[in-house]
Coordinates of C-alpha atoms in Angstrom, one line a residue:
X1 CA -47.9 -55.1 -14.5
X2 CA -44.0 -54.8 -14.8
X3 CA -43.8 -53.9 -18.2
X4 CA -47.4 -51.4 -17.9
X5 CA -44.9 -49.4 -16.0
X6 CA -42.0 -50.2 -18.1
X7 CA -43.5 -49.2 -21.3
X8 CA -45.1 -45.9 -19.4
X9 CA -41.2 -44.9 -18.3
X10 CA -40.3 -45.3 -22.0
X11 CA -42.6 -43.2 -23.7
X12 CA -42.6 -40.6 -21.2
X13 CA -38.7 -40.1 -21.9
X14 CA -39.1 -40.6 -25.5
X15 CA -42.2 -38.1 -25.1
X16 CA -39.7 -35.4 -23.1
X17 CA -36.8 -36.4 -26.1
X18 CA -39.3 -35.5 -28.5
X19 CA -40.1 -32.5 -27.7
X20 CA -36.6 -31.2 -26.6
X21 CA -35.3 -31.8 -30.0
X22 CA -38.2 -30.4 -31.6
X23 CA -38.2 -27.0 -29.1
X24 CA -33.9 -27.2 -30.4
X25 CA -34.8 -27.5 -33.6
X26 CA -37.2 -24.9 -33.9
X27 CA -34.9 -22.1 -31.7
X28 CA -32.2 -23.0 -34.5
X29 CA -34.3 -22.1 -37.7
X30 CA -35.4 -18.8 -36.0
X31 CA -33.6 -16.0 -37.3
X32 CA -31.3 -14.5 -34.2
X33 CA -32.1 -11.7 -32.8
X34 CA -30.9 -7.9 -34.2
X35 CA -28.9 -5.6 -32.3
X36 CA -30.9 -3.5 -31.1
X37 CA -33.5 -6.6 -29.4
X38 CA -30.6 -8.0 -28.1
X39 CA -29.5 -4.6 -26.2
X40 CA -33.0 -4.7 -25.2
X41 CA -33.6 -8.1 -23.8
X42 CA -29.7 -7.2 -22.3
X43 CA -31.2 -4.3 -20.4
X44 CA -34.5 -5.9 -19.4
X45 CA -32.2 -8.3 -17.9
X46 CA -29.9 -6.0 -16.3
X47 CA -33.2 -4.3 -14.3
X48 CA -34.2 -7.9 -13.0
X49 CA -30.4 -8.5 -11.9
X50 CA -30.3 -5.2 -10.7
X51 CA -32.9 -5.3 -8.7
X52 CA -32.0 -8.7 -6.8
X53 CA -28.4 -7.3 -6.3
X54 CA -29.3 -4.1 -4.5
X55 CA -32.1 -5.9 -2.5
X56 CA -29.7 -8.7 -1.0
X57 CA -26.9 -5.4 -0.6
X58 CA -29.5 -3.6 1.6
X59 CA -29.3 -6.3 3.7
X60 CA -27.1 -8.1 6.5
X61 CA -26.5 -10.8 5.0
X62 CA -24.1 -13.5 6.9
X63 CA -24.1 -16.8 5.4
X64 CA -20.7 -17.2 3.2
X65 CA -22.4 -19.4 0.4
X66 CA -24.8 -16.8 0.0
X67 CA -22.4 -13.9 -0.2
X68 CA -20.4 -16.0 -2.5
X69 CA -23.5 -15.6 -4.4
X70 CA -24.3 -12.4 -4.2
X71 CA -20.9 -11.7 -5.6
X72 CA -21.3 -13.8 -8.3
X73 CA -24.3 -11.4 -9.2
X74 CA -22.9 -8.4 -9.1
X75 CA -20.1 -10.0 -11.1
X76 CA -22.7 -10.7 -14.0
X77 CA -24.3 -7.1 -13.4
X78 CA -21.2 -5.6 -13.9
X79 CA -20.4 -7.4 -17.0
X80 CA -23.5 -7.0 -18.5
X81 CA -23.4 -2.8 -17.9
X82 CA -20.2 -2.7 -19.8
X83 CA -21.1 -5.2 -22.2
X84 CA -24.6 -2.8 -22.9
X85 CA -23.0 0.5 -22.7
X86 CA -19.8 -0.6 -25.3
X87 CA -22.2 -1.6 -27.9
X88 CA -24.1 1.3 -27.7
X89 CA -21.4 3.5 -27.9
X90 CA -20.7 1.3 -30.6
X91 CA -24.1 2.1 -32.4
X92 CA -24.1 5.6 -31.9
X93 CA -20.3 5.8 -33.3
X94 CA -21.6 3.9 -36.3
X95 CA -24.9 5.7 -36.7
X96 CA -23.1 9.0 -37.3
X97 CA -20.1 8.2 -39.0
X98 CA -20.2 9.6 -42.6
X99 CA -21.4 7.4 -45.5
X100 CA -19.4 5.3 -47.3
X101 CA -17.3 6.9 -49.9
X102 CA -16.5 9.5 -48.0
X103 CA -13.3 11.3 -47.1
X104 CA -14.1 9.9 -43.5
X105 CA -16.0 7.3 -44.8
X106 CA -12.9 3.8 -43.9
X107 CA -13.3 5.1 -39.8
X108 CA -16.1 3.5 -38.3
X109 CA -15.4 6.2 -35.3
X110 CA -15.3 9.8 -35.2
X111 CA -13.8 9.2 -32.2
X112 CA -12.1 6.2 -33.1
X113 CA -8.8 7.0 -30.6
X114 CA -11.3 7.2 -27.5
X115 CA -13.5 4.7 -28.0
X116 CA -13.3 0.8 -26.9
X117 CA -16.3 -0.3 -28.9
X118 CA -13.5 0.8 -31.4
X119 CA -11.0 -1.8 -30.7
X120 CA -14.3 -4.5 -30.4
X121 CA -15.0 -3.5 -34.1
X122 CA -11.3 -4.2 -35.2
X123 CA -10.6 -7.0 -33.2
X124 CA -13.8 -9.1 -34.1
X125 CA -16.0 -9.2 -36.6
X126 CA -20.2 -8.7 -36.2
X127 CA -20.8 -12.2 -36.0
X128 CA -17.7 -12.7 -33.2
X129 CA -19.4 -9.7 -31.4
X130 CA -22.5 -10.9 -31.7
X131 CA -22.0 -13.8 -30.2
X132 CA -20.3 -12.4 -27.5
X133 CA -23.5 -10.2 -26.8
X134 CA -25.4 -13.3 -26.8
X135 CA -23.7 -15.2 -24.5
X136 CA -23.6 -12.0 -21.9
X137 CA -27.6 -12.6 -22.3
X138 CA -27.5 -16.2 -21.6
X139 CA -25.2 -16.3 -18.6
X140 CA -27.4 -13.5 -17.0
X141 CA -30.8 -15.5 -18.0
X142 CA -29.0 -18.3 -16.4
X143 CA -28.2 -16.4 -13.0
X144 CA -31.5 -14.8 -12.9
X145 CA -32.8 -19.2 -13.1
X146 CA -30.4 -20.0 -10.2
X147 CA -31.4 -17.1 -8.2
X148 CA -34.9 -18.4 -7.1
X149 CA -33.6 -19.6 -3.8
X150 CA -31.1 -16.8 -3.3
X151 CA -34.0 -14.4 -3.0
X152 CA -36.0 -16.3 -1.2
X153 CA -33.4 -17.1 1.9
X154 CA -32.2 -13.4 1.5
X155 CA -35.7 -12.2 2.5
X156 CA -35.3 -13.7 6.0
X157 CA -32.6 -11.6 6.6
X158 CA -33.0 -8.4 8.5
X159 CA -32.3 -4.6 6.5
X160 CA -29.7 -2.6 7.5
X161 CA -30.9 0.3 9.5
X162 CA -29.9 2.9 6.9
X163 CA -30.8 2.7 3.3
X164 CA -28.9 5.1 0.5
X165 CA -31.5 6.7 -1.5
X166 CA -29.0 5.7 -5.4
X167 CA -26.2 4.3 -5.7
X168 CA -24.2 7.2 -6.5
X169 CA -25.0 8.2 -2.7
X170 CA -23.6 4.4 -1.5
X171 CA -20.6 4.9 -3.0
X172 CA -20.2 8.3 -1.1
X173 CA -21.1 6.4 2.1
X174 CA -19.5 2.8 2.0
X175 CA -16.7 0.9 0.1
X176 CA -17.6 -0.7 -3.4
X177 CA -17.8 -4.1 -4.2
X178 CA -16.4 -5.6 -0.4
X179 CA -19.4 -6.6 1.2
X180 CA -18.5 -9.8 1.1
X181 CA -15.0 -9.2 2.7
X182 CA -16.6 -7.1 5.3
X183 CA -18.5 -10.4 6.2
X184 CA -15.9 -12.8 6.5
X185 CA -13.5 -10.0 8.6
X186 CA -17.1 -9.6 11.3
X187 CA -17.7 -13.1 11.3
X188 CA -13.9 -13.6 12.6
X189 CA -14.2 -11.0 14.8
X190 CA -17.2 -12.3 16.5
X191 CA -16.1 -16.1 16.5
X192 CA -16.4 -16.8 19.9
X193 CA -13.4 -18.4 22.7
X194 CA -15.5 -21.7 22.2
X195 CA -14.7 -21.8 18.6
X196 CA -10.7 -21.0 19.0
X197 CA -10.0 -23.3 22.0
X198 CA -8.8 -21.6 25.4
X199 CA -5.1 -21.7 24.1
X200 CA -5.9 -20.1 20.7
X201 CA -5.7 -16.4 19.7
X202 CA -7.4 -15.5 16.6
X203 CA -4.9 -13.8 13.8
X204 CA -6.6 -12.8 10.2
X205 CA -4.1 -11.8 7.6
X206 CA -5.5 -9.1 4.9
X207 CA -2.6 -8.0 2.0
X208 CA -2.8 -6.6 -1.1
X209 CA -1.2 -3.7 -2.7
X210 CA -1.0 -0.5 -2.3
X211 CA -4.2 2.2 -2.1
X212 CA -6.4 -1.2 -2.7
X213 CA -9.0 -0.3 0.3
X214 CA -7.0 -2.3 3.3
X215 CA -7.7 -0.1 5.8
X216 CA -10.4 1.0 4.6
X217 CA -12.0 -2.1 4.6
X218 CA -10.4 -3.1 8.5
X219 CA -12.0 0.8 9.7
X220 CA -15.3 -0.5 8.1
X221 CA -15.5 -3.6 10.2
X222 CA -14.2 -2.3 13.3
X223 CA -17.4 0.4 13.9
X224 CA -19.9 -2.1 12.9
X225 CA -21.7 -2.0 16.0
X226 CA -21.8 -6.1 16.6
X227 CA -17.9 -6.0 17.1
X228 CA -17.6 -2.7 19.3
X229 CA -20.2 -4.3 21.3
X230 CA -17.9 -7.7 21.2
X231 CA -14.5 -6.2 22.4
X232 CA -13.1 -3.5 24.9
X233 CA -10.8 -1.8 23.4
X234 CA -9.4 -1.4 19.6
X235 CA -6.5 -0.6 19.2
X236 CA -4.6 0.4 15.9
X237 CA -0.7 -0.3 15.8
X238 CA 1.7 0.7 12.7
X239 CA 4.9 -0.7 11.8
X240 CA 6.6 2.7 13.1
X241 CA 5.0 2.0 16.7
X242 CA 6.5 -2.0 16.8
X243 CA 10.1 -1.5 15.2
X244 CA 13.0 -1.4 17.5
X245 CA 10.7 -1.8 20.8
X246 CA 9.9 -4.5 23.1
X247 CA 6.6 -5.7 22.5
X248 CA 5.4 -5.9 26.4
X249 CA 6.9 -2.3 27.1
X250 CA 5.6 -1.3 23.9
X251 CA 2.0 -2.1 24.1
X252 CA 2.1 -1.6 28.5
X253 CA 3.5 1.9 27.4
X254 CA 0.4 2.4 25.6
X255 CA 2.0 2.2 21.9
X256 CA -0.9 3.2 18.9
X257 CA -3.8 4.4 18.7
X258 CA -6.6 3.8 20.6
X259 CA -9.5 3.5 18.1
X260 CA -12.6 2.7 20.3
X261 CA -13.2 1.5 24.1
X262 CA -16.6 0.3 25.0
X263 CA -17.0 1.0 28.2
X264 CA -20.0 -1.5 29.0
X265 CA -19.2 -5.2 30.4
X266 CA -20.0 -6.5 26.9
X267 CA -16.8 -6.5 26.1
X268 CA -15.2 -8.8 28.0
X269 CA -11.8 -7.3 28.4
X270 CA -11.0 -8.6 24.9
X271 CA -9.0 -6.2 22.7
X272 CA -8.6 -6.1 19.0
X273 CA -5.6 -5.3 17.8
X274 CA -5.4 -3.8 13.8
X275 CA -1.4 -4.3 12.8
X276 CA -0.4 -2.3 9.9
X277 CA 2.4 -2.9 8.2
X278 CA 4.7 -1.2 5.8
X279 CA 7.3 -3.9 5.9
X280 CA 8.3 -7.7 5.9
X281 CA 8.8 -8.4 9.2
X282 CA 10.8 -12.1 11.1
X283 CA 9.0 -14.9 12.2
X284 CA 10.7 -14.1 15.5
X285 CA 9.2 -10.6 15.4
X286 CA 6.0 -11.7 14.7
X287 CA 6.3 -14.9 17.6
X288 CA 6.9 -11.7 20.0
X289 CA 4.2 -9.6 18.9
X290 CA 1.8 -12.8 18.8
X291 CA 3.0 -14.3 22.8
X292 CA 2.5 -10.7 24.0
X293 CA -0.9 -10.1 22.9
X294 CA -2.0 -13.6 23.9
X295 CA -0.2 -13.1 27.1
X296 CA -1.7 -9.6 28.0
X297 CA -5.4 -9.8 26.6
X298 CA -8.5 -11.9 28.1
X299 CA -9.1 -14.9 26.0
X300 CA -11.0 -14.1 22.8
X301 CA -9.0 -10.9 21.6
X302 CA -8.6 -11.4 18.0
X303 CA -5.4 -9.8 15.5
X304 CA -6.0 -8.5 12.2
X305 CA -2.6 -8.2 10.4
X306 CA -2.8 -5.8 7.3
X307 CA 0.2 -5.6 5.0
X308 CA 1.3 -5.5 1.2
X309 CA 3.1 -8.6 1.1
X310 CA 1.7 -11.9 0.9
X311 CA 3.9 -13.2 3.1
X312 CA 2.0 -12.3 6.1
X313 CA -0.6 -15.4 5.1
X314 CA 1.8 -17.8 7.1
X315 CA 0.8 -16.0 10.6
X316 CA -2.5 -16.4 10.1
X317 CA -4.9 -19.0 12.1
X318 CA -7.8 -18.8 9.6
X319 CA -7.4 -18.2 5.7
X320 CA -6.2 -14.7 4.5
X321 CA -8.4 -12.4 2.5
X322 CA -6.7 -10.9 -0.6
X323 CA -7.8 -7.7 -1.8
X324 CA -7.5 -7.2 -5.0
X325 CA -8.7 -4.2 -7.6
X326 CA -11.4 -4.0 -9.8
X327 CA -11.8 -6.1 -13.0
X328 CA -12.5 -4.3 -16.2
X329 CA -16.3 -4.4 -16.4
X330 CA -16.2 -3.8 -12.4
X331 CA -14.2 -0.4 -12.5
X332 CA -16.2 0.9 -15.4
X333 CA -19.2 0.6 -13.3
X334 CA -17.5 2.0 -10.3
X335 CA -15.9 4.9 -12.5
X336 CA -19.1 5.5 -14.3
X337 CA -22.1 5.7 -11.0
X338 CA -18.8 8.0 -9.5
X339 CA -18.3 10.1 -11.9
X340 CA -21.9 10.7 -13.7
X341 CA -24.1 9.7 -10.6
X342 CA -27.5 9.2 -11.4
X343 CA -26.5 10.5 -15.5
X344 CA -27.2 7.5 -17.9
X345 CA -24.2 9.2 -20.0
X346 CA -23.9 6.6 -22.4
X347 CA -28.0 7.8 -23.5
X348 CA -27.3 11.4 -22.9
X349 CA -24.0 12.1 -24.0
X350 CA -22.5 8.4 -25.9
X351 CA -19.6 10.5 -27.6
X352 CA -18.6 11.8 -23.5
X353 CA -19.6 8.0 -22.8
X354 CA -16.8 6.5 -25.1
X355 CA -14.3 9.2 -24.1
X356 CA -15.3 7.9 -20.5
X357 CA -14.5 4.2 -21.2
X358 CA -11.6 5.1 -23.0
X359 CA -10.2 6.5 -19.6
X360 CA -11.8 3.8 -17.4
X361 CA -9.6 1.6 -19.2
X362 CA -6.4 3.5 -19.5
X363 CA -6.4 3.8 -15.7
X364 CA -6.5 -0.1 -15.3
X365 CA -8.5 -0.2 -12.2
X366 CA -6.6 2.5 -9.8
X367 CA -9.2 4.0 -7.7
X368 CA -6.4 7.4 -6.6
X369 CA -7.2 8.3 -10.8
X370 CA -10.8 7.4 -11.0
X371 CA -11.0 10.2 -7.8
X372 CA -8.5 12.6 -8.9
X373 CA -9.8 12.9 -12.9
X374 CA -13.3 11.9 -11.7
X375 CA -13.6 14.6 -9.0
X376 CA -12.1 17.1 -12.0
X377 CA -14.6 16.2 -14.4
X378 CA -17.8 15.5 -12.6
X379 CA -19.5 19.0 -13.0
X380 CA -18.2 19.2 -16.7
X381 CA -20.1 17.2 -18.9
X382 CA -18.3 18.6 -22.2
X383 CA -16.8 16.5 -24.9
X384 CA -13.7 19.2 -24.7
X385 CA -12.6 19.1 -21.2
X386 CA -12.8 15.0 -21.3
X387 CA -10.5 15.2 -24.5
X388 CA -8.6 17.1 -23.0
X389 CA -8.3 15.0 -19.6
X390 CA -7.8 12.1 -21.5
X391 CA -4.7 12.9 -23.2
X392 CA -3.4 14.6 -19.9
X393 CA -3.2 11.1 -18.3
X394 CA -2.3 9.4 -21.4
X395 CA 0.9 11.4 -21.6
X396 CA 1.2 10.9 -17.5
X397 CA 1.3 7.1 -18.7
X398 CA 3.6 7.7 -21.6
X399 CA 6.0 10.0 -19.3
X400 CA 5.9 7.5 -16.4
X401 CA 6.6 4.5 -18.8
X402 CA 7.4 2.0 -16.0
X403 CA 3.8 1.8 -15.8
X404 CA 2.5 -1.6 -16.8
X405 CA -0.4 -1.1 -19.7
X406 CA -1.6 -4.7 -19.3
X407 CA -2.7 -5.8 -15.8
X408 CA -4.2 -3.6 -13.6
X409 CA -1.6 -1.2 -10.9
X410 CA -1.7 1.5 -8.8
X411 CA 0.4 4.5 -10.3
X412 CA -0.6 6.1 -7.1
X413 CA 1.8 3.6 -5.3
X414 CA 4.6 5.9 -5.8
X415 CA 7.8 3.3 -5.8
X416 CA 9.4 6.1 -7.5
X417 CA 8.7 10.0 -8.8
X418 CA 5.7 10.4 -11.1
X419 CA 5.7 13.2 -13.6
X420 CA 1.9 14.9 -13.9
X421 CA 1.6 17.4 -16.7
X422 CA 0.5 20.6 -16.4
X423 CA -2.5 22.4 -19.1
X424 CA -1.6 25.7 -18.3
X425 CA -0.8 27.9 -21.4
X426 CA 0.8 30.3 -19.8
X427 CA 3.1 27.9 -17.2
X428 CA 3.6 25.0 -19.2
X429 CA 5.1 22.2 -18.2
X430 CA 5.0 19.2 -15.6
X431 CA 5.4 19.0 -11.8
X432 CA 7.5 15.6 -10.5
X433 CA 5.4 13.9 -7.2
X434 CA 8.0 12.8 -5.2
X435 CA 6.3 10.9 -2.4
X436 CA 2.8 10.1 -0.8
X437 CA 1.3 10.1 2.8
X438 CA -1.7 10.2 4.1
X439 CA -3.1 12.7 7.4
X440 CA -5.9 12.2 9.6
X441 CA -9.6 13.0 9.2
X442 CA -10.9 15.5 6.5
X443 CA -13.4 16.9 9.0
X444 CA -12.0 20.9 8.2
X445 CA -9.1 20.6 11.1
X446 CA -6.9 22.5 8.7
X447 CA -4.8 19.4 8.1
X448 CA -5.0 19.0 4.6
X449 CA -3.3 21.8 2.1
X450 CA -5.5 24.0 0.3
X451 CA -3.8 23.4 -3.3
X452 CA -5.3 20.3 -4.9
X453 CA -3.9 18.1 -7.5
X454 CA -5.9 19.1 -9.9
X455 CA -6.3 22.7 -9.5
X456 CA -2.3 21.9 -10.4
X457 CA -2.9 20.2 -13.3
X458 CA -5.6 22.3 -15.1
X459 CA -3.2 25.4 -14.0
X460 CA -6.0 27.3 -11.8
X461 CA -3.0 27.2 -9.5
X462 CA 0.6 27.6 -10.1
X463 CA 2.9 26.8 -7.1
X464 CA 6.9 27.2 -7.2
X465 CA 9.0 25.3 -6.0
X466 CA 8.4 22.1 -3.2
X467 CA 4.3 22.3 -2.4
X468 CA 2.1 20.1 -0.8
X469 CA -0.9 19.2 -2.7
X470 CA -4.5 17.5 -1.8
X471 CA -5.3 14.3 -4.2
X472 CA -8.0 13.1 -2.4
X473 CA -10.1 13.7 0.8
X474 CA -12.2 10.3 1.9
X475 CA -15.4 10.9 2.3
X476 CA -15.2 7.3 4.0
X477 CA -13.9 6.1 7.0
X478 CA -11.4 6.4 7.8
X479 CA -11.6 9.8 6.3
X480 CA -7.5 10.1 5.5
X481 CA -6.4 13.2 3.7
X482 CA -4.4 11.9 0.9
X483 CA -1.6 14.1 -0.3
X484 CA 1.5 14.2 -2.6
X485 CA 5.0 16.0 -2.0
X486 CA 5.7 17.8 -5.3
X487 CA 8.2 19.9 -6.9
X488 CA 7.2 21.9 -9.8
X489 CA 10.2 21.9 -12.8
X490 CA 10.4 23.9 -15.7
X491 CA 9.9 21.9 -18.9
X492 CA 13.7 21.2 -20.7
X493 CA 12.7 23.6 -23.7
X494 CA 12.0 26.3 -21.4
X495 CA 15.4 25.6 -19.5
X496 CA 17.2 25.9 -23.4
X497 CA 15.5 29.1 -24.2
X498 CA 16.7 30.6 -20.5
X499 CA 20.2 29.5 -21.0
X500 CA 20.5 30.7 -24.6
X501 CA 19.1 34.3 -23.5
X502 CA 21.7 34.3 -20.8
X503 CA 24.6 33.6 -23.3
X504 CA 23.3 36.1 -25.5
X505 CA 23.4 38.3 -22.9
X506 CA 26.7 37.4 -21.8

């Protein structure tokens, strides 16, 4: 009987061996795929991942593994988008360049300065880039396999009450890519007194750089309802409000700003307090701050401690979140639903598309550029005007050549004067931004100047002098005017001419 069963394990392997090597075999002497089925299996594939991705993002989902997950997914989405739309900028480019023999003929871009697909062509030959296609296709094949379960425990949980009708209306609504950090900061917020101990207060640390979405992200999870249902008071406090005070007078003297009170017995009497700060501070400072609050506050009030330094991770009671920005394949897909909405450029217009990517990239994740040039060029879908916007901020990079070309920054962060030129024929030249701050909401309460950046740069306005100017107005909580101190300089040619008239004169 033994070896009945034996023999029956045996040839069922060598049965399964069998046909493995012969299904191997037979995938190997297939051809591979062309181009073009490949971009078509990569698309069919992207609409499957797509569609899993914005289901599971419609809904509240709390379980960390599973927004682990979900990250994971959009990851892959987000790869395959820009992996699909550089080779098709890549096929158009190649499609219309002129024969061979031509004058033209050695550039396999018309466009060849703009366009990324470009630098793939150099950089790699077909059977490097198509492999890299092909392994795009596998990983997503292999996250649409592993996603059985993720859909299926994702369906139990409940939709969020309001549903955006695109994407490019999400973006306009919500922040991009932090649903997973907007988790973790209302499942801290909501961890009960039984969790921390009776002796415990509950400190998360956030950092990252500058113009990153910090407090964004903290304005986000403090009017979710759950955790203005779960506390009494909010209460936002700055580095200005802290420095040189006590911290029992300060916060007794009401110091900050009261962001929401809940005047139901839900709350407890617990307070959240947001610290912002734009400064290393002591551990002694911070014992203060920390023995105060626990001190003052019913048991359960919770700190979230937002700052640019890592160094703030040490005060923490629970791990710090780092925010960091976009990855390459990431911030194409952010600038690209931004900037075209519901426009499948790279279809429509490919030549706009690789002057697009071309940008995306030279701007190394910094969402301040992908809203001041995006806003500028969103209602202009012209292969002109995105030429010209291009080189604009290529010669803002070349003039502000402290800028780091190979990992993504923030310009925006303004650690010293940028210099933004100017298109205007007639008033040539550049204006210097010599600092940046931020005002309260964009609601029309005449806070915010009328001038914009880029009325500046594409010279529908010409300012002398020191001026005020609007980059941005968030159309997100918390709804900060963004605005740059500028003085506008005559270019040095211009300065020459004006002396040498005035010797002449002389």
């Amino acid at each position: 009987m033994d070896e009945i069963i034996v023999s029956a394990i045996i040839g069922e392997v060598l049965g399964r061996s069998m046909s493995f090597l012969i299904e191997t075999c037979s995938k190997r002497m297939q051809p591979p795929p062309s181009e073009p089925e490949s971009l078509e299996s990569l698309s069919r594939l992207l609409l499957r991942v797509g569609a899993v991705v914005e289901d599971a993002e419609g809904r509240r989902i709390t379980n960390q593994a599973m927004l682990q997950q979900l990250s994971t997914l959009r990851h892959e989405l987000q790869r395959g988008h820009f992996t699909l739309d550089t080779f098709r900028c890549h096929a158009h480019e190649r499609d219309k360049a002129p024969p061979a023999g031509h004058e033209s003929g050695q550039h396999s871009f018309a466009l060849s300065r703009f366009n990324p697909a470009k630098r793939l062509c150099i950089c790699s030959g077909s059977g490097e880039r198509s492999s890299d296609l092909q392994r795009v296709i596998a990983s997503l094949e292999t996250s649409i396999q592993n996603a059985a379960e993720f859909i299926l425990l994702s369906d139990r949980y409940p939709r969020l009450a309001r549903q955006p009708y695109s994407m490019y209306l999400l973006m306009d609504k919500c922040m991009f890519g932090r649903q997973m950090e907007m988790e973790l900061i209302v499942n801290f917020l909501l961890q009960g007194e039984q969790d921390l101990g009776a002796e415990h207060l509950g400190v998360l640390p956030i950092f990252g750089p500058a113009n990153v979405g910090k407090s964004t992200l903290v304005e986000h999870a403090s009017i979710d309802e759950r955790v203005r249902d779960h506390f009494s008071q909010i209460v936002l406090l700055s580095g200005g409000d802290l420095v040189g005070k006590d911290m029992e007078l300060a916060l007794a003297d009401g110091a900050g700003v009261i962001k929401h009170e809940n005047r139901a017995e839900s709350g407890g009497g617990r307070v959240l307090i947001i610290v912002e700060l734009d400064r290393d501070i002591s551990g002694d400072f911070w014992q203060r701050l920390y023995l105060t609050v626990k001190n003052r506050f019913a048991h359960g009030s919770k700190i979230i401690i937002t700052s640019r330094s890592d160094k703030i991770a040490r005060f923490g009671t629970t791990l710090p979140i780092r925010l960091q920005f976009l990855t390459q394949e990431g911030y194409w897909y952010f600038f690209k639903v931004r900037t075209f909405g519901s426009v499948d450029v790279v279809m429509e217009h490919p030549k706009l598309a690789s002057i697009a990517m071309e940008m995306a990239r030279e701007m190394s994740g910094c969402f301040m550029g992908a809203t001041i040039f995006g806003g500028m060029l969103r209602s202009r879908l012209d292969i002109g005007t995105w030429s010209l916007a291009l080189a604009i901020y290529r010669e803002f990079r070349q003039r502000n050549h402290f800028l780091s070309c190979s990992n993504p920054v923030d310009p925006w962060a303004l650690s010293r004067p940028l210099i933004l030129p100017t298109v205007s024929r007639v008033y040539p030249g550049y204006f210097v931004v010599v600092k940046g701050y931020q005002t309260a909401s964009a609601h029309g309460d005449g806070t915010a100047p009328m001038i914009s950046v880029q009325d500046v740069i594409l010279g529908r306005a010409r300012p002398q002098g020191k001026f005020a100017a609007l980059a941005w107005r968030s159309h997100i909580p918390p709804h900060y005017n963004y605005v740059f101190s500028c003085e506008q300089r005559m270019p040095v040619s211009a300065v020459s001419r004006k002396n040498r008239t005035m010797n002449v004169s002389m």
